[in-house]
Short mmCIF file of C-alpha atoms in Angstrom, two decimals:
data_model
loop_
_atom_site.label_atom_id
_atom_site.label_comp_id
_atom_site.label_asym_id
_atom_site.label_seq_id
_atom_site.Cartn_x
_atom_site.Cartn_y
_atom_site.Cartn_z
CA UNK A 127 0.00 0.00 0.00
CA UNK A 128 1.85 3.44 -0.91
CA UNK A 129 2.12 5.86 1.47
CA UNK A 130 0.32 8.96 2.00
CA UNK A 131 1.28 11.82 3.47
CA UNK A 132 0.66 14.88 3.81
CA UNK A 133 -0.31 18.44 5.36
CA UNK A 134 -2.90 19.27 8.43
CA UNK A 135 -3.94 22.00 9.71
CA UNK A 136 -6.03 21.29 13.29
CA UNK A 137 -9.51 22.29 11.17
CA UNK A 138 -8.62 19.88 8.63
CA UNK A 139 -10.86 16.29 8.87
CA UNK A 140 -8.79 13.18 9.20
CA UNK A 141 -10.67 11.06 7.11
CA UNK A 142 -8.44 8.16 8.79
CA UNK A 143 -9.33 8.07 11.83
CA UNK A 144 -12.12 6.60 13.13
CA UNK A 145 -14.75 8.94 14.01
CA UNK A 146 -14.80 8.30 18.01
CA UNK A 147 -10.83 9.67 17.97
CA UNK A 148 -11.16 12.12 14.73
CA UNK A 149 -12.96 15.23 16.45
CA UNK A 150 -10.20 13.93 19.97
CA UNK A 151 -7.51 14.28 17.20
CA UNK A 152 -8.67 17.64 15.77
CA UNK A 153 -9.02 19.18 19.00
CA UNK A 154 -5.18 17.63 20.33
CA UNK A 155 -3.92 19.61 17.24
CA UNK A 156 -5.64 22.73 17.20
CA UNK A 157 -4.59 22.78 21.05
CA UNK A 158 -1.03 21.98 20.21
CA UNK A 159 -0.73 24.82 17.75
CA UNK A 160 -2.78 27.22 19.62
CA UNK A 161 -0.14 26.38 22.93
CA UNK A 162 2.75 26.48 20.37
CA UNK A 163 2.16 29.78 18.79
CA UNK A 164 1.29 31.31 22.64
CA UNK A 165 4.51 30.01 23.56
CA UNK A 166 6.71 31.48 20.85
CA UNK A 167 5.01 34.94 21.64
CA UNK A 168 6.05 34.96 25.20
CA UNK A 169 9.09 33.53 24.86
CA UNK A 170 12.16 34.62 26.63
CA UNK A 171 14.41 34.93 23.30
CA UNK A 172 12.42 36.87 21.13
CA UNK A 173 15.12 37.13 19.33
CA UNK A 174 13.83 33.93 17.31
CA UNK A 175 10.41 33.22 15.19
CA UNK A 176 8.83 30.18 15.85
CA UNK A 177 6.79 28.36 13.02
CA UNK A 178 4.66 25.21 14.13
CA UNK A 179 2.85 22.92 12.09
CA UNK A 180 1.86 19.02 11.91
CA UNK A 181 2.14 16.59 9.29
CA UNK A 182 0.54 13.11 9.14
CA UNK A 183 1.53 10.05 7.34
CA UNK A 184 -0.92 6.57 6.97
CA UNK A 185 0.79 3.70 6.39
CA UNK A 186 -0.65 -0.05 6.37
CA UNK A 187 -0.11 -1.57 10.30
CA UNK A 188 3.42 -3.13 10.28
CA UNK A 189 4.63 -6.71 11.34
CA UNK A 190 6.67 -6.79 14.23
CA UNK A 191 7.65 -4.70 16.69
CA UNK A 192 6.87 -1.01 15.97
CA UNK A 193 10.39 1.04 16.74
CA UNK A 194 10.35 5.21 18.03
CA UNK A 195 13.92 5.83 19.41
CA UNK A 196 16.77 8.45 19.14
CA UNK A 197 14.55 11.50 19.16
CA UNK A 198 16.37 13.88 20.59
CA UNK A 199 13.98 16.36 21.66
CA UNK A 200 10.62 15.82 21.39
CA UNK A 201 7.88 13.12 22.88
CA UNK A 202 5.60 10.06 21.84
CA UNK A 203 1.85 9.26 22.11
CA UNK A 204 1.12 6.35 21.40
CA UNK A 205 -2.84 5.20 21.74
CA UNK A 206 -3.97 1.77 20.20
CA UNK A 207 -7.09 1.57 18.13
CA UNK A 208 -9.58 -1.57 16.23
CA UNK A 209 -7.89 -0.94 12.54
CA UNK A 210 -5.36 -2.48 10.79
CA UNK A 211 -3.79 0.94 9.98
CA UNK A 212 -0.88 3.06 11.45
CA UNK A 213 -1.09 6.95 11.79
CA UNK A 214 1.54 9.16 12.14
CA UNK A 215 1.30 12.96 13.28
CA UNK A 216 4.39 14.55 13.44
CA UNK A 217 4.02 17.80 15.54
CA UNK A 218 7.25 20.11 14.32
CA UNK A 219 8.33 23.33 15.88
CA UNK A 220 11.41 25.36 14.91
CA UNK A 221 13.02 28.22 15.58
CA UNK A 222 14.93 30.99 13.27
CA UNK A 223 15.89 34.62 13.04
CA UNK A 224 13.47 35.21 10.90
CA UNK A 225 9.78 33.13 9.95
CA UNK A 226 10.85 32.79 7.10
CA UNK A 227 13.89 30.98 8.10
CA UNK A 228 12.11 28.64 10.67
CA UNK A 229 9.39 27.54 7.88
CA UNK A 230 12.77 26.45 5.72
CA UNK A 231 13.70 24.85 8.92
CA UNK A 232 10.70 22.69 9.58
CA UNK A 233 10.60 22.02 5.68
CA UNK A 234 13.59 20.11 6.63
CA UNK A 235 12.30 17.61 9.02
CA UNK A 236 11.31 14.59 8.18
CA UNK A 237 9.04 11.69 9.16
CA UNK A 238 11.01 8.72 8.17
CA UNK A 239 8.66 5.25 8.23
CA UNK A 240 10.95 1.90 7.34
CA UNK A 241 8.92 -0.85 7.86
CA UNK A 242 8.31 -0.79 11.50
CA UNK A 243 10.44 2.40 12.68
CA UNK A 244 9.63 5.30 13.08
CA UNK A 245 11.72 8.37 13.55
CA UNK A 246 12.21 12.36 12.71
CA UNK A 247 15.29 13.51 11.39
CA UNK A 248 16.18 17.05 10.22
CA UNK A 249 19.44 19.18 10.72
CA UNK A 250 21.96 19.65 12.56
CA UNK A 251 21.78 22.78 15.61
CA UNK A 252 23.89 25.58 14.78
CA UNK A 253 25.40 28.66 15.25
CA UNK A 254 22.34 31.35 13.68
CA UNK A 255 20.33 30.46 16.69
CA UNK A 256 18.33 27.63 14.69
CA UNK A 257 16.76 25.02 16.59
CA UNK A 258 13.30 22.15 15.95
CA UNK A 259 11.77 19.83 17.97
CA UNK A 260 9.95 17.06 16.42
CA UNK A 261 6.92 14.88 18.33
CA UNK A 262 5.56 11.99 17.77
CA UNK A 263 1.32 11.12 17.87
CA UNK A 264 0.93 7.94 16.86
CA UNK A 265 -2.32 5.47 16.54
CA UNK A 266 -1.67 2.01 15.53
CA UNK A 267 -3.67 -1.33 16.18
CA UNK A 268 -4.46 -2.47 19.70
CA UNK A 269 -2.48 -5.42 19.81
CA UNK A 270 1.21 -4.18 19.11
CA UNK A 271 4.59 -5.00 20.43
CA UNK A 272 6.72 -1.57 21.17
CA UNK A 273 9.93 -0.09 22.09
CA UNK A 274 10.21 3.54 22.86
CA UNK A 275 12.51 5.48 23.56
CA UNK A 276 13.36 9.59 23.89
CA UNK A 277 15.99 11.81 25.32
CA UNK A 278 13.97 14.73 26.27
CA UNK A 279 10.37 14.76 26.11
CA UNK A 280 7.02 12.83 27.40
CA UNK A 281 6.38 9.45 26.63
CA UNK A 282 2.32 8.12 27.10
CA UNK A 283 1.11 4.66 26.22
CA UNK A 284 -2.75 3.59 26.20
CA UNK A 285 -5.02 0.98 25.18
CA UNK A 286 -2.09 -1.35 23.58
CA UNK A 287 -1.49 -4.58 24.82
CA UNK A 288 1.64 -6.50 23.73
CA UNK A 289 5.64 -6.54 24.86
CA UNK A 290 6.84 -2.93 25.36
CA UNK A 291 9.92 -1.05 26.54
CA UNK A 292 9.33 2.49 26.89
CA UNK A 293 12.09 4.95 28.04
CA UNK A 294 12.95 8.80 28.31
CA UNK A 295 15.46 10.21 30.23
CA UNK A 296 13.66 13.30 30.87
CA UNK A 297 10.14 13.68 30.84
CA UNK A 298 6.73 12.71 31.74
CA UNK A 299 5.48 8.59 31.64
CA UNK A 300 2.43 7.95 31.38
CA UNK A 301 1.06 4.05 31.35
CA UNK A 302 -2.97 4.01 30.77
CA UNK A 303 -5.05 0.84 30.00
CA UNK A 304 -2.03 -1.34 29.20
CA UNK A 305 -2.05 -5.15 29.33
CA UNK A 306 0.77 -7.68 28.24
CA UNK A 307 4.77 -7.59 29.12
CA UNK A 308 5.40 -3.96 30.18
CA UNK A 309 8.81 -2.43 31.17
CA UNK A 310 8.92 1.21 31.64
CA UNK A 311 11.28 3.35 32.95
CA UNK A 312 12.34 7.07 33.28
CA UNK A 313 15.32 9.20 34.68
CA UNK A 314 13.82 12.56 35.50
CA UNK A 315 10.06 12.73 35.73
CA UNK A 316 6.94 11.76 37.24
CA UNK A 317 5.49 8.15 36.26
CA UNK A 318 1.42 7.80 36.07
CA UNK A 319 0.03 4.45 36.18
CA UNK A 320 -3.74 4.55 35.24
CA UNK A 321 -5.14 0.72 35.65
CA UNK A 322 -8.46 -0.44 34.18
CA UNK A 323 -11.10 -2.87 34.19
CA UNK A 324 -10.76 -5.66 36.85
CA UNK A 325 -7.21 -7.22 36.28
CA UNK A 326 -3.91 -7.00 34.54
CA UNK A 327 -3.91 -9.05 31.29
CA UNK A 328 -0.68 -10.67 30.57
CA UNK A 329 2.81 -11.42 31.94
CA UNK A 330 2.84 -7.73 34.03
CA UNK A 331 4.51 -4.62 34.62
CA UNK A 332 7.42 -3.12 35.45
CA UNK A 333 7.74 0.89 36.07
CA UNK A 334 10.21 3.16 37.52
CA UNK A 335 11.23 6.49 37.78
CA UNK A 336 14.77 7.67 39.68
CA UNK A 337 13.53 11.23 40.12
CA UNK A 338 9.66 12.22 40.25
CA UNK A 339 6.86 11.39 41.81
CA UNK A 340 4.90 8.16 40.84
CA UNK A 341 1.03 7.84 40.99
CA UNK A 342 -1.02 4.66 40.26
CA UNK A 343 -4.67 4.36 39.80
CA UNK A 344 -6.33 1.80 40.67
CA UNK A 345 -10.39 0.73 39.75
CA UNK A 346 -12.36 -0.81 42.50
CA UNK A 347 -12.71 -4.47 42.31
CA UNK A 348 -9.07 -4.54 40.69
CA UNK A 349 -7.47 -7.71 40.93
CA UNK A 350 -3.36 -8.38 40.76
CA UNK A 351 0.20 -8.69 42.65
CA UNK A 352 1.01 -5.00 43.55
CA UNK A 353 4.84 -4.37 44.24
CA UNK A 354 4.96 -0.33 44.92
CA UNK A 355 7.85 1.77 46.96
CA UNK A 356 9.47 4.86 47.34
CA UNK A 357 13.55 4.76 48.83
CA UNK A 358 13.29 8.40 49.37
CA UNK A 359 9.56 9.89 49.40
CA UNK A 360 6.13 9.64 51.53
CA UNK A 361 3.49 7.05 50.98
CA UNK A 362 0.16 7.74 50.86
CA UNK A 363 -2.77 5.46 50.38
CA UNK A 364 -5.82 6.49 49.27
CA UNK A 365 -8.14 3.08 50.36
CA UNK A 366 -7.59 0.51 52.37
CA UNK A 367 -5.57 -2.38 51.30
CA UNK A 368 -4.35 -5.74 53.01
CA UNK A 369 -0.74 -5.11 53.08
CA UNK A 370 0.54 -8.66 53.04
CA UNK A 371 4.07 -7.67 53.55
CA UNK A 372 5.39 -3.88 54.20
CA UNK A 373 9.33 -2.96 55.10
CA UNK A 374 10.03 0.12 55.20
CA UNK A 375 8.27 2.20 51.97
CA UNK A 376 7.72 -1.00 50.34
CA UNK A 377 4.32 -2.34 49.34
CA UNK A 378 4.01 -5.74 48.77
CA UNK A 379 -0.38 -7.31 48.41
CA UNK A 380 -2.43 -9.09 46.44
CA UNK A 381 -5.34 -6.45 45.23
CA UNK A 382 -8.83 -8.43 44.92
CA UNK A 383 -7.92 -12.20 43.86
CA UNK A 384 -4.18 -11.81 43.58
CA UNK A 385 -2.85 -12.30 40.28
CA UNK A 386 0.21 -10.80 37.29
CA UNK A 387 2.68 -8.78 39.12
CA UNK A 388 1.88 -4.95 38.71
CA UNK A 389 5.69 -3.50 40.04
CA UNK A 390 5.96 0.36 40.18
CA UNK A 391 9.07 2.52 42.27
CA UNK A 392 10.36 5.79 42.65
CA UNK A 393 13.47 6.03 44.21
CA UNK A 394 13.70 9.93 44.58
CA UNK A 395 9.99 11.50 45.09
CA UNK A 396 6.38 10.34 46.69
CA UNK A 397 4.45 7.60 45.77
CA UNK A 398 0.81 7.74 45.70
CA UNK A 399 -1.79 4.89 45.11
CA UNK A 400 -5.60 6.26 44.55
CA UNK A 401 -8.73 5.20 43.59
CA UNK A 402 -9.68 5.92 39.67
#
C-alpha cells in the first residue's frame, strides 16, 4: 500500500481516523498549535520566530515490533485503536531569526517510516540560533509490540497490549489501559500508572522512575500482585488495602484475587496509590 502523506492544519478532517478519535484528534492539534504559537510569543528569546505545524503520514499496520527511538527532543503518544492501519502525526516546531527561516527549517524535518520504525530527522543545531523539535502522535492497532525510547520529552502509552519497553530520560510517563509484558522506565520525571477494568492481562509490569513522583490508579474491584515503593519519598494510600508484607516504603499485596505482578518505584519522590 503506498504511502500517503501529507499536510494538516487542526480544522482539517482526518478522514483516517475513526470517528470516536477524529474530532479527539482535531481538537489535540488545534490545542497543540494554539499552545505552540502562545509560547513562541512569550518567549524569553524573542530574538527567534517560531513556526509550528503538523504533518501526518498513513501507512498499512506493520509486522513486528513497531520502533520510536533516538529523538532527541521531542515526545511520543502512542494510543492503540480496532484498525489495521498506522497513523503518524508529526508535531514540528522550529526556531529561526526570521519566519521565514524557521518555515525552511521545519521544511527540513522529516518523518522517516521503514517498515516498522519510526523516527524524525532534520538538521543539525547551529550557530544562527536555529533550533526544531519534532513529536511523535501515533495510533496504531491495539495489539502491538513496542519499544520507545526519547531523550527529552514525554512518553504516554494507552489501550495497547503487547511486549513494550518504553524509556525517556527526561520527561513525563504515562502508562494508561495497558495489558501484556510492560517495562517502563524514566530518569527525570513523574510516572502515572492509570489501571483499568478488573485485572492486569498478561505477563505484568514493570515501572520506575529515579527522580519524580509516581502515581497509580487503581479501579475498585481490581485484581493483581502490587509491588509499589518509594527509597526516598512519603506514601500515601488512598483506600484501604491488606498489606501482606510492608518494610520500610515498600508495598508488597495481592489487590482483589491476587494475580500478574503490577511492580511500580520511585526512588527519589512520593508515591501515591488512589482510587480511579
Amino acid at each position: 500500500m503506498p504511502r500517503l502523506i501529507r499536510f494538516i492544519l487542526a480544522f482539517v478532517v482526518l478522514a483516517s481516523l475513526v470517528p470516536g478519535k477524529r474530532a479527539a484528534a482535531q481538537t489535540d492539534d488545534a490545542e497543540w498549535l494554539d499552545n505552540c504559537r502562545r509560547e513562541s510569543d512569550r518567549g524569553w528569546n524573542n530574538r527567534r520566530e517560531t513556526h509550528c505545524e503538523i504533518r501526518e503520514a498513513s501507512v498499512r499496520a506493520p509486522r513486528g515490533t513497531v520502533t520510536m527511538e533516538g529523538l532527541r527532543n521531542g515526545g511520543v503518544h502512542v494510543t492503540g485503536w480496532d484498525r489495521d492501519q498506522m497513523v503518524v502525526r508529526t508535531r514540528i516546531r522550529a526556531q529561526a531569526r526570521s519566519s521565514a527561516a524557521a518555515r525552511a527549517l521545519a521544511s527540513r524535518v522529516r518523518t522517516v517510516i521503514n517498515g516498522s520504525t519510526i523516527t524524525a530527522e532534520g538538521p543539525s543545531d547551529n550557530e544562527d540560533e536555529e533550533s526544531w523539535s519534532a513529536s511523535l502522535v501515533v495510533s496504531l492497532p491495539r495489539r502491538s509490540d513496542l519499544r520507545v525510547g526519547t531523550r527529552n520529552g514525554p512518553v504516554s502509552v494507552e489501550q495497547v497490549r503487547g511486549e513494550m519497553n518504553l524509556e525517556t530520560r527526561n520527561g513525563p510517563l504515562s502508562l494508561r489501559d495497558l495489558a501484556g509484558t510492560v517495562k517502563a522506565r524514566t530518569t527525570n520525571g513523574p510516572l502515572s500508572i492509570s489501571l483499568t477494568g478488573n485485572r492486569w492481562e498478561g505477563e505484568g509490569l514493570d515501572a520506575k522512575t529515579t527522580n519524580g513522583p509516581l502515581t497509580i490508579s487503581i479501579p475498585e474491584g481490581y485484581s493483581a500482585h502490587l509491588e509499589a515503593g518509594t527509597t526516598n519519598g512519603p506514601i500515601s494510600l488512598g483506600f484501604p488495602v491488606t498489606v501482606v508484607g510492608r518494610i520500610n516504603k515498600n508495598i508488597s499485596t495481592d489487590l482483589g484475587s491476587g494475580g500478574a505482578t503490577v511492580r511500580a518505584e520511585t526512588t527519589n519522590g512520593p508515591l501515591t496509590i488512589r482510587r480511579r
